[in-house]
Coordinates of C-alpha atoms in Angstrom, one line a residue:
M27 CA 51.2 86.4 137.6
T28 CA 53.1 86.3 134.3
D29 CA 55.9 88.9 135.0
P30 CA 58.5 85.8 136.2
Y31 CA 60.9 88.1 138.1
F32 CA 58.9 88.6 140.9
D33 CA 60.0 88.5 144.3
E34 CA 57.5 86.4 146.1
D35 CA 57.8 82.0 146.0
P36 CA 55.1 81.3 142.9
V37 CA 52.4 79.2 144.3
E38 CA 50.4 77.1 142.3
G39 CA 47.9 78.4 139.7
D40 CA 50.4 81.0 138.9
R41 CA 50.8 81.9 135.0
F42 CA 54.0 83.8 133.3
E43 CA 55.8 83.7 130.3
L44 CA 58.4 80.9 129.2
T45 CA 60.9 80.4 126.6
V46 CA 60.2 76.1 126.6
G47 CA 63.9 73.5 126.3
A48 CA 63.8 70.4 125.6
P49 CA 62.2 67.5 126.6
A50 CA 62.4 66.1 129.9
H51 CA 61.6 62.2 131.1
G52 CA 58.5 61.6 132.1
G53 CA 56.3 62.9 129.3
H54 CA 57.2 67.7 129.2
C55 CA 59.7 69.7 128.6
V56 CA 62.4 72.3 131.1
A57 CA 62.3 75.5 130.7
R58 CA 63.4 78.1 133.3
L59 CA 61.7 80.6 135.2
G60 CA 64.2 84.0 135.9
G61 CA 66.7 83.1 132.7
E62 CA 69.1 80.8 132.2
H63 CA 69.9 80.2 136.1
G64 CA 66.0 79.9 137.6
R65 CA 63.9 78.1 138.4
V66 CA 63.6 74.1 137.3
V67 CA 60.3 74.1 135.0
F68 CA 58.5 71.5 133.5
V69 CA 56.2 71.9 131.3
R70 CA 53.4 70.2 130.2
H71 CA 51.4 70.7 127.2
A72 CA 54.1 72.1 125.2
L73 CA 57.8 71.8 122.6
P74 CA 60.9 72.7 122.7
G75 CA 61.2 76.0 121.0
E76 CA 57.9 77.3 122.0
R77 CA 57.0 80.3 124.1
I78 CA 54.1 79.8 126.2
T79 CA 52.3 81.3 128.9
A80 CA 52.4 77.9 131.7
E81 CA 50.7 77.8 135.5
V82 CA 52.3 76.4 138.7
T83 CA 50.1 72.8 139.2
E84 CA 52.9 72.4 141.6
V85 CA 55.2 73.7 143.4
H86 CA 59.0 71.7 144.6
K87 CA 61.8 72.5 146.8
G88 CA 64.5 73.6 143.5
Y89 CA 61.5 72.6 140.4
L90 CA 57.5 73.6 139.7
R91 CA 55.6 72.1 137.5
A92 CA 52.8 73.4 135.1
D93 CA 50.7 72.9 131.9
A94 CA 50.9 75.3 128.8
V95 CA 47.7 76.7 128.5
E96 CA 48.0 79.5 125.9
I97 CA 50.5 79.1 123.0
H98 CA 52.3 82.0 122.0
E99 CA 55.2 80.8 119.0
P100 CA 53.9 77.3 118.3
S101 CA 56.3 74.8 117.0
P102 CA 56.1 73.4 114.0
D103 CA 55.9 70.2 115.3
R104 CA 52.2 71.0 116.9
V105 CA 49.4 69.2 115.9
E106 CA 45.5 69.4 117.2
P107 CA 45.2 66.5 119.3
P108 CA 43.2 64.5 118.1
C109 CA 41.5 63.5 121.3
P110 CA 39.6 65.9 122.3
F111 CA 40.8 65.0 126.5
A112 CA 43.6 65.8 126.2
H113 CA 44.3 69.0 127.7
P114 CA 45.5 70.2 130.7
G115 CA 43.6 69.3 133.1
G116 CA 42.1 66.7 131.4
C117 CA 43.4 63.0 131.1
G118 CA 46.5 62.2 131.4
G119 CA 46.8 58.6 129.6
C120 CA 48.8 60.7 126.3
D121 CA 51.1 63.0 127.3
L122 CA 52.3 63.4 123.8
Q123 CA 49.4 64.1 121.6
H124 CA 50.4 67.7 120.9
V125 CA 53.5 66.0 119.3
A126 CA 53.6 65.1 115.7
G127 CA 53.7 61.5 115.0
D128 CA 58.1 62.2 113.5
A129 CA 58.6 64.5 115.9
Q130 CA 57.1 62.4 118.8
L131 CA 60.3 59.6 117.7
R132 CA 63.1 62.0 118.0
W133 CA 61.5 63.7 121.0
K134 CA 61.7 59.6 122.7
S135 CA 64.7 59.1 120.6
D136 CA 66.1 62.7 123.0
V137 CA 65.5 61.9 126.4
V138 CA 66.9 57.5 125.8
N139 CA 70.5 59.2 124.9
E140 CA 69.9 62.4 127.8
Q141 CA 69.0 59.0 130.3
L142 CA 71.9 57.5 128.6
H143 CA 74.5 59.8 129.0
R144 CA 73.8 61.5 132.7
L145 CA 73.2 58.7 134.0
A146 CA 74.9 55.8 133.1
G147 CA 78.0 58.0 131.0
L148 CA 78.0 56.6 127.5
R149 CA 78.6 59.4 125.8
D150 CA 78.8 58.5 122.5
A151 CA 75.1 57.3 122.7
D152 CA 72.8 57.8 119.6
V153 CA 69.7 56.0 119.8
R154 CA 66.9 56.3 117.3
V155 CA 63.5 54.7 118.6
V156 CA 61.8 53.7 115.5
A157 CA 58.4 53.2 114.8
L158 CA 56.6 49.6 115.5
P159 CA 54.3 49.1 111.9
T160 CA 51.0 49.9 112.8
A161 CA 48.1 47.7 114.2
T162 CA 46.2 45.8 112.0
P163 CA 43.3 44.5 115.1
R164 CA 42.5 40.9 113.9
P165 CA 38.8 40.2 113.4
R166 CA 36.7 38.2 116.5
P167 CA 35.3 35.1 115.7
D168 CA 31.6 37.2 117.1
D169 CA 32.8 40.4 115.3
Q170 CA 29.5 41.3 112.8
S171 CA 29.8 45.4 114.3
S172 CA 31.3 48.0 111.8
P173 CA 33.8 50.3 113.8
P174 CA 33.1 53.3 116.1
P175 CA 31.5 56.6 114.0
K176 CA 34.7 59.0 114.4
R177 CA 34.2 62.2 116.6
D178 CA 35.0 65.6 116.9
P179 CA 38.3 66.4 117.7
S180 CA 36.8 69.3 118.4
P181 CA 39.6 70.8 121.4
G182 CA 38.4 71.2 124.8
A183 CA 37.8 74.7 126.6
D184 CA 41.7 73.8 129.0
R185 CA 43.6 73.3 126.0
P186 CA 45.8 75.2 125.2
A187 CA 45.2 78.6 123.3
V188 CA 47.6 79.8 120.2
S189 CA 47.3 83.7 120.5
D190 CA 47.8 84.0 117.1
P191 CA 44.5 83.6 115.6
G192 CA 46.0 83.2 111.9
V193 CA 48.0 80.4 112.6
H194 CA 46.7 77.5 111.5
L195 CA 48.2 73.9 113.4
P196 CA 49.8 72.1 111.3
A197 CA 48.4 68.0 110.3
A198 CA 50.0 64.9 111.5
R199 CA 52.6 64.0 109.5
A200 CA 52.7 60.6 108.0
V201 CA 55.7 58.0 110.0
S202 CA 57.7 55.1 107.2
S203 CA 58.3 52.1 109.0
G204 CA 62.2 53.8 110.7
A205 CA 62.5 56.7 112.2
G206 CA 61.5 60.4 111.5
S207 CA 62.4 62.2 108.6
D208 CA 66.1 62.8 109.3
G209 CA 67.5 59.9 111.1
P210 CA 67.5 55.7 109.4
V211 CA 65.4 53.3 108.9
E212 CA 66.3 50.4 111.1
A213 CA 63.1 47.7 110.3
V214 CA 61.4 46.2 113.2
P215 CA 59.8 42.6 111.9
S216 CA 56.1 42.9 110.6
G217 CA 54.5 40.2 112.4
A218 CA 52.9 39.3 108.6
D219 CA 53.0 35.2 110.1
T220 CA 50.8 35.8 112.6
Q221 CA 46.6 36.7 111.5
G222 CA 47.3 40.6 110.8
A223 CA 48.8 40.9 114.2
A224 CA 50.2 44.0 112.1
T225 CA 52.5 45.2 108.9
A226 CA 55.0 48.0 108.0
P227 CA 53.4 51.7 109.2
D228 CA 52.4 53.3 106.3
D229 CA 50.4 56.6 108.1
G230 CA 50.8 58.6 110.7
A231 CA 47.5 58.7 112.8
A232 CA 47.0 54.7 111.7
R233 CA 50.2 53.8 113.0
L234 CA 49.6 55.9 117.4
L235 CA 45.6 55.8 117.6
G236 CA 43.4 52.7 118.0
W237 CA 46.7 49.7 118.9
R238 CA 46.2 49.6 123.1
S239 CA 45.0 46.1 123.6
R240 CA 45.3 46.8 127.2
V241 CA 43.0 49.5 129.4
R242 CA 42.4 50.3 132.9
Y243 CA 39.3 52.4 132.9
A244 CA 39.1 54.4 135.9
V245 CA 35.8 54.5 138.2
D246 CA 34.0 57.7 139.9
A247 CA 32.5 57.8 142.9
A248 CA 28.9 59.2 140.7
G249 CA 30.1 55.1 139.4
R250 CA 31.0 57.1 135.6
P251 CA 34.0 55.6 134.4
G252 CA 37.4 57.8 133.0
L253 CA 40.8 58.0 133.1
L254 CA 43.1 59.5 136.1
Q255 CA 44.2 62.8 135.5
H256 CA 48.2 64.0 135.1
R257 CA 50.3 62.5 138.8
S258 CA 46.1 62.9 140.9
H259 CA 43.0 59.4 140.9
Q260 CA 41.0 62.5 140.3
V261 CA 39.0 60.4 137.6
V262 CA 38.5 62.3 133.6
A263 CA 35.0 60.8 133.1
I264 CA 35.5 59.8 129.2
D265 CA 33.7 58.9 127.1
R266 CA 35.7 57.6 124.1
C267 CA 39.9 56.5 124.5
W268 CA 41.1 57.0 120.7
I269 CA 44.4 55.0 121.5
A270 CA 42.4 52.3 123.2
H271 CA 41.7 48.6 120.3
P272 CA 38.7 48.8 118.1
A273 CA 37.6 46.0 119.8
I274 CA 37.7 47.6 123.0
Q275 CA 35.7 50.8 122.2
E276 CA 33.6 49.5 120.2
L277 CA 32.5 48.5 123.5
D278 CA 30.0 50.5 126.0
L279 CA 31.8 50.5 128.9
L280 CA 31.7 53.9 128.5
A281 CA 28.3 55.0 128.5
R282 CA 27.7 52.8 131.5
E283 CA 28.1 53.4 135.9
W284 CA 29.7 51.5 137.4
P285 CA 28.4 52.0 141.3
E286 CA 30.1 48.7 143.0
A287 CA 33.8 49.0 140.8
D288 CA 36.4 50.9 141.4
A289 CA 37.9 50.0 138.3
V290 CA 37.2 48.4 135.2
E291 CA 39.0 46.6 133.2
V292 CA 39.7 45.1 129.7
V293 CA 41.8 43.2 127.1
A294 CA 41.8 43.0 122.8
S295 CA 43.7 39.8 122.7
S296 CA 45.4 39.0 119.6
G297 CA 44.5 35.6 119.3
G298 CA 40.9 37.6 119.0
D299 CA 39.3 37.7 122.3
V300 CA 37.5 40.4 124.2
A301 CA 37.1 40.0 127.8
V302 CA 36.0 42.2 130.6
L303 CA 36.2 42.2 134.1
S304 CA 36.0 44.8 137.1
R305 CA 37.2 45.1 140.2
P306 CA 34.3 45.8 143.1
V307 CA 34.6 48.7 145.3
G308 CA 36.9 48.4 148.0
R309 CA 38.5 45.7 147.2
G310 CA 40.8 46.6 144.2
A311 CA 43.5 48.3 144.0
L312 CA 43.9 52.2 143.2
P313 CA 43.5 52.3 139.2
G314 CA 47.4 53.4 138.0
D315 CA 49.7 53.0 134.3
D316 CA 48.4 49.1 133.5
L317 CA 51.0 50.7 130.2
I318 CA 53.6 49.2 132.4
D319 CA 53.2 47.6 134.6
G320 CA 50.2 45.5 134.5
P321 CA 47.0 44.9 135.4
G322 CA 46.4 46.1 139.0
V323 CA 46.7 43.8 141.6
G324 CA 44.7 44.3 145.2
D325 CA 43.0 41.9 147.9
G326 CA 39.5 41.3 146.5
Q327 CA 39.4 39.4 143.5
P328 CA 38.2 40.9 140.2
V329 CA 34.8 39.8 138.7
L330 CA 35.0 38.5 134.5
L331 CA 31.8 40.0 133.1
Q332 CA 32.7 39.1 129.6
G333 CA 35.1 36.1 127.4
P334 CA 37.7 34.1 129.0
A335 CA 39.2 33.8 132.2
D336 CA 42.6 32.9 129.6
V337 CA 43.1 34.9 126.4
Q338 CA 44.8 34.6 123.6
E339 CA 47.9 35.7 122.1
R340 CA 50.1 35.3 119.6
A341 CA 53.4 35.3 118.9
A342 CA 57.4 34.0 118.7
G343 CA 54.8 31.5 115.4
R344 CA 53.0 30.3 119.8
L345 CA 49.5 30.3 120.7
W346 CA 49.8 31.9 124.3
R347 CA 47.2 31.1 127.2
V348 CA 47.1 34.4 128.8
P349 CA 45.1 35.0 132.3
V350 CA 42.7 38.5 131.2
E351 CA 44.6 39.7 134.5
G352 CA 47.9 38.5 134.0
F353 CA 50.6 40.3 131.7
W354 CA 51.0 40.9 128.3
Q355 CA 53.2 43.0 125.9
V356 CA 50.0 46.2 125.1
H357 CA 50.8 47.1 122.0
P358 CA 49.7 44.2 119.2
A359 CA 53.3 43.9 117.3
A360 CA 55.6 44.7 120.4
A361 CA 55.8 40.9 121.2
E362 CA 57.1 39.9 118.4
T363 CA 59.2 42.7 118.2
L364 CA 61.2 42.3 121.3
T365 CA 61.6 38.6 121.2
A366 CA 63.3 38.7 117.1
T367 CA 65.7 41.8 118.5
V368 CA 66.3 39.8 121.9
V369 CA 67.0 37.0 119.5
E370 CA 69.3 38.5 116.6
M371 CA 70.9 40.3 119.9
L372 CA 72.4 37.6 121.5
R373 CA 72.4 35.0 118.9
P374 CA 71.7 31.8 121.1
Q375 CA 73.5 28.9 120.6
A376 CA 71.9 24.6 120.6
G377 CA 73.5 24.1 124.2
E378 CA 73.8 27.1 125.7
V379 CA 71.6 27.8 129.5
S380 CA 69.9 30.5 129.7
W381 CA 67.9 32.6 132.2
D382 CA 64.6 35.1 131.9
L383 CA 64.4 37.4 134.9
Y384 CA 60.9 38.6 135.6
G385 CA 59.9 36.2 133.1
G386 CA 55.6 36.9 133.3
A387 CA 53.8 33.2 131.0
G388 CA 57.4 33.0 129.4
L389 CA 57.6 35.1 125.8
F390 CA 61.5 35.4 126.0
A391 CA 61.8 31.8 127.6
A392 CA 59.7 29.7 124.8
V393 CA 62.5 31.6 122.0
L394 CA 65.8 31.0 124.5
A395 CA 65.0 27.1 124.8
T396 CA 64.0 26.9 121.2
H397 CA 66.9 27.7 119.9
T398 CA 69.3 26.7 122.1
G399 CA 67.5 23.3 123.3
A400 CA 69.1 23.8 126.3
R401 CA 67.9 23.8 129.7
T402 CA 66.9 28.1 131.1
T403 CA 65.5 28.6 133.8
L404 CA 62.3 31.2 134.7
V405 CA 62.1 33.2 137.3
E406 CA 58.6 35.3 138.2
S407 CA 57.3 36.1 141.2
S408 CA 53.3 36.3 140.1
A409 CA 51.4 33.6 140.8
A410 CA 49.4 34.9 137.7
G411 CA 52.3 35.0 135.4
V412 CA 53.3 31.2 136.8
K413 CA 51.0 29.8 135.8
A414 CA 51.1 30.8 133.2
A415 CA 54.5 29.8 132.0
R416 CA 54.4 26.3 133.9
S417 CA 51.4 25.3 131.2
N418 CA 52.6 27.6 127.9
L419 CA 55.6 26.9 128.4
A420 CA 55.3 21.7 128.7
D421 CA 57.0 21.0 126.1
L422 CA 59.7 23.1 127.0
P423 CA 63.2 22.3 128.3
V424 CA 62.1 25.4 131.0
E425 CA 61.8 25.1 134.7
V426 CA 60.3 28.0 136.6
V427 CA 60.8 29.4 139.4
E428 CA 58.0 31.2 141.4
A429 CA 60.7 33.6 143.0
R430 CA 62.0 37.2 142.9
V431 CA 64.2 37.2 141.1
D432 CA 67.1 39.2 143.4
V433 CA 65.7 36.2 146.5
A434 CA 65.8 33.6 144.1
L435 CA 69.2 34.6 142.7
R436 CA 70.7 35.0 146.5
R437 CA 69.1 31.8 147.4
R438 CA 70.6 29.7 144.5
R439 CA 67.1 29.1 143.0
V440 CA 69.1 29.6 140.2
T441 CA 73.3 29.0 139.2
A442 CA 76.0 29.6 137.0
P443 CA 77.3 28.6 135.0
V444 CA 75.0 30.4 132.6
D445 CA 76.0 32.2 128.9
L446 CA 71.7 33.8 128.3
V447 CA 70.3 36.3 130.1
V448 CA 67.8 37.6 129.6
L449 CA 65.9 40.6 132.1
D450 CA 63.1 42.7 131.4
P451 CA 62.1 44.0 134.7
P452 CA 59.2 46.5 135.7
R453 CA 59.6 50.4 136.0
S454 CA 61.9 50.3 138.9
G455 CA 65.0 48.7 137.0
A456 CA 67.1 44.8 138.4
G457 CA 69.0 47.0 140.5
A458 CA 72.3 47.0 141.7
V459 CA 72.1 43.1 144.1
V460 CA 70.2 41.2 140.9
V461 CA 72.6 43.6 137.9
K462 CA 76.0 42.3 140.4
A463 CA 74.3 38.3 141.0
I464 CA 74.6 38.7 136.7
A465 CA 77.1 39.3 136.5
A466 CA 79.0 36.9 139.0
A467 CA 77.6 34.3 136.4
G468 CA 79.1 35.5 134.3
P469 CA 77.1 35.2 131.0
R470 CA 78.3 35.3 127.7
A471 CA 75.5 37.7 126.5
V472 CA 72.8 39.8 128.4
A473 CA 69.6 41.2 126.8
Y474 CA 68.0 43.7 129.0
V475 CA 64.0 44.6 128.1
A476 CA 63.4 48.1 129.7
C477 CA 60.0 50.1 129.9
D478 CA 61.9 53.3 131.5
P479 CA 64.9 54.8 130.2
A480 CA 66.2 56.5 133.1
A481 CA 66.7 52.9 135.2
L482 CA 68.1 51.5 131.7
A483 CA 70.5 53.5 131.9
R484 CA 71.3 52.9 136.0
D485 CA 71.6 49.7 135.8
I486 CA 73.7 49.9 132.5
A487 CA 76.1 52.6 134.2
T488 CA 76.4 49.3 137.1
F489 CA 77.3 46.6 135.0
R490 CA 79.4 48.8 133.1
S491 CA 81.5 48.5 136.5
L492 CA 82.1 45.0 136.7
G493 CA 83.1 44.6 133.7
F494 CA 80.4 44.9 131.0
Q495 CA 79.8 47.0 128.4
M496 CA 76.7 48.1 126.6
R497 CA 77.2 46.6 122.6
E498 CA 74.5 47.5 121.4
I499 CA 70.6 49.1 122.4
R500 CA 67.5 50.0 119.9
A501 CA 64.1 51.8 120.9
F502 CA 60.8 50.9 120.2
D503 CA 57.9 52.8 120.2
C504 CA 56.1 50.4 121.7
F505 CA 53.2 53.6 123.7
P506 CA 53.1 56.4 120.8
M507 CA 51.5 59.3 122.1
T508 CA 52.9 58.4 125.1
Q509 CA 55.6 59.4 127.0
H510 CA 56.5 55.8 127.3
I511 CA 59.4 53.5 125.0
E512 CA 60.6 49.8 125.4
S513 CA 64.3 49.6 124.9
V514 CA 66.5 47.3 124.0
A515 CA 70.5 46.6 125.2
L516 CA 72.4 44.5 124.5
L517 CA 76.3 44.2 127.1
T518 CA 78.9 41.3 127.7
P519 CA 81.4 41.3 129.4
A520 CA 84.3 43.0 127.8
E521 CA 87.5 42.5 126.0

């Protein structure tokens, strides 16, 4: 079906032409079916301003989801995806492989600002998402192999087709160490003192690929490993993940069958370790988006197949040991960048008392305690995270509390007065109960580290209703080629 003006409600598989609008949170663009006031369509594999043929993938009350399956008028920001599995019906791991590097930064900036405008009421917000340094892998101690051979990146059969055969898609453009060409450059720590963890980006492709240090491959019923389709548990068998760390790509995991596993997880740490574990059939959680949520959890214990049970990570001037199944930032430069940003925003002073909420292995608690020399309380609900924090922070004045953050605050496992608070909640955000408890404790400053701009905006709105102001916000492209964004917001009591 190609005519948008039809009497019957659309169904999955229907096709129609659309002109694509602005990007929206979730890795898609917004279009309207039937004119300016028509039904909303969230379109993947498209870019603002393009005229496309869209195919409906989901029908909901009030809106549709669709894929761009033919591009009639391509955007100048459209590029050929380097991965042959990045197309409608293909791997759902990357949302933006069809978008040039600098345009990805503009896309994500628009999303952050729209969420702040709409959900937090910050009409003057003008956040620029900036690129992280290029991920330069630290060589493994036993690494004697060469990088994997390059594959033919020719498009898959289901990729959006450009209808004009004379249209040549531009190559990916180089990206500087700041925002896109239309915005100011924001300095980002290079991490040069962490044994090659990162260097300043000098090539768009180098920045966008090979950064993902933790990958969870799903396994289908035939034992073939791969990644999931978008919004589906359907496994797409692949033979390479282009955004995976080179040390992960070197492994033969995708060439093997895994009849006894639901998932295979692999870590390439900044300390040079490579570890692989499997989750036995029927005993692990369904594979999900470990970019944000961290490793899966299930009823059974994962089986370590290769490497150490605790991998070494380097960040904030310290050497960390983190369980393979524990949480750590996925981009090699993210931990260094985020800790430096938090310290710069909070400006911790000697003697100040601090909280690190949702503290994980203790990354932020370490920098707070180092700068203040005073009592720092870390709250974490994961047993693996608590164990790692207690081990890694044994030399610092840090108390580690094993509890959910809302429970710890309600039951006074952490108590005021407090000067500084860092919170790094899951993608659902902290929520009103936690925000109200933080505000009631009266800190002089709060650094909110967020992996979801909508949740961040909702919590900022709650802080503002309680007499806090958002003083500053910075956003980083910690997940190139995907829709995900990491932000750090500074909130202080209103003057």
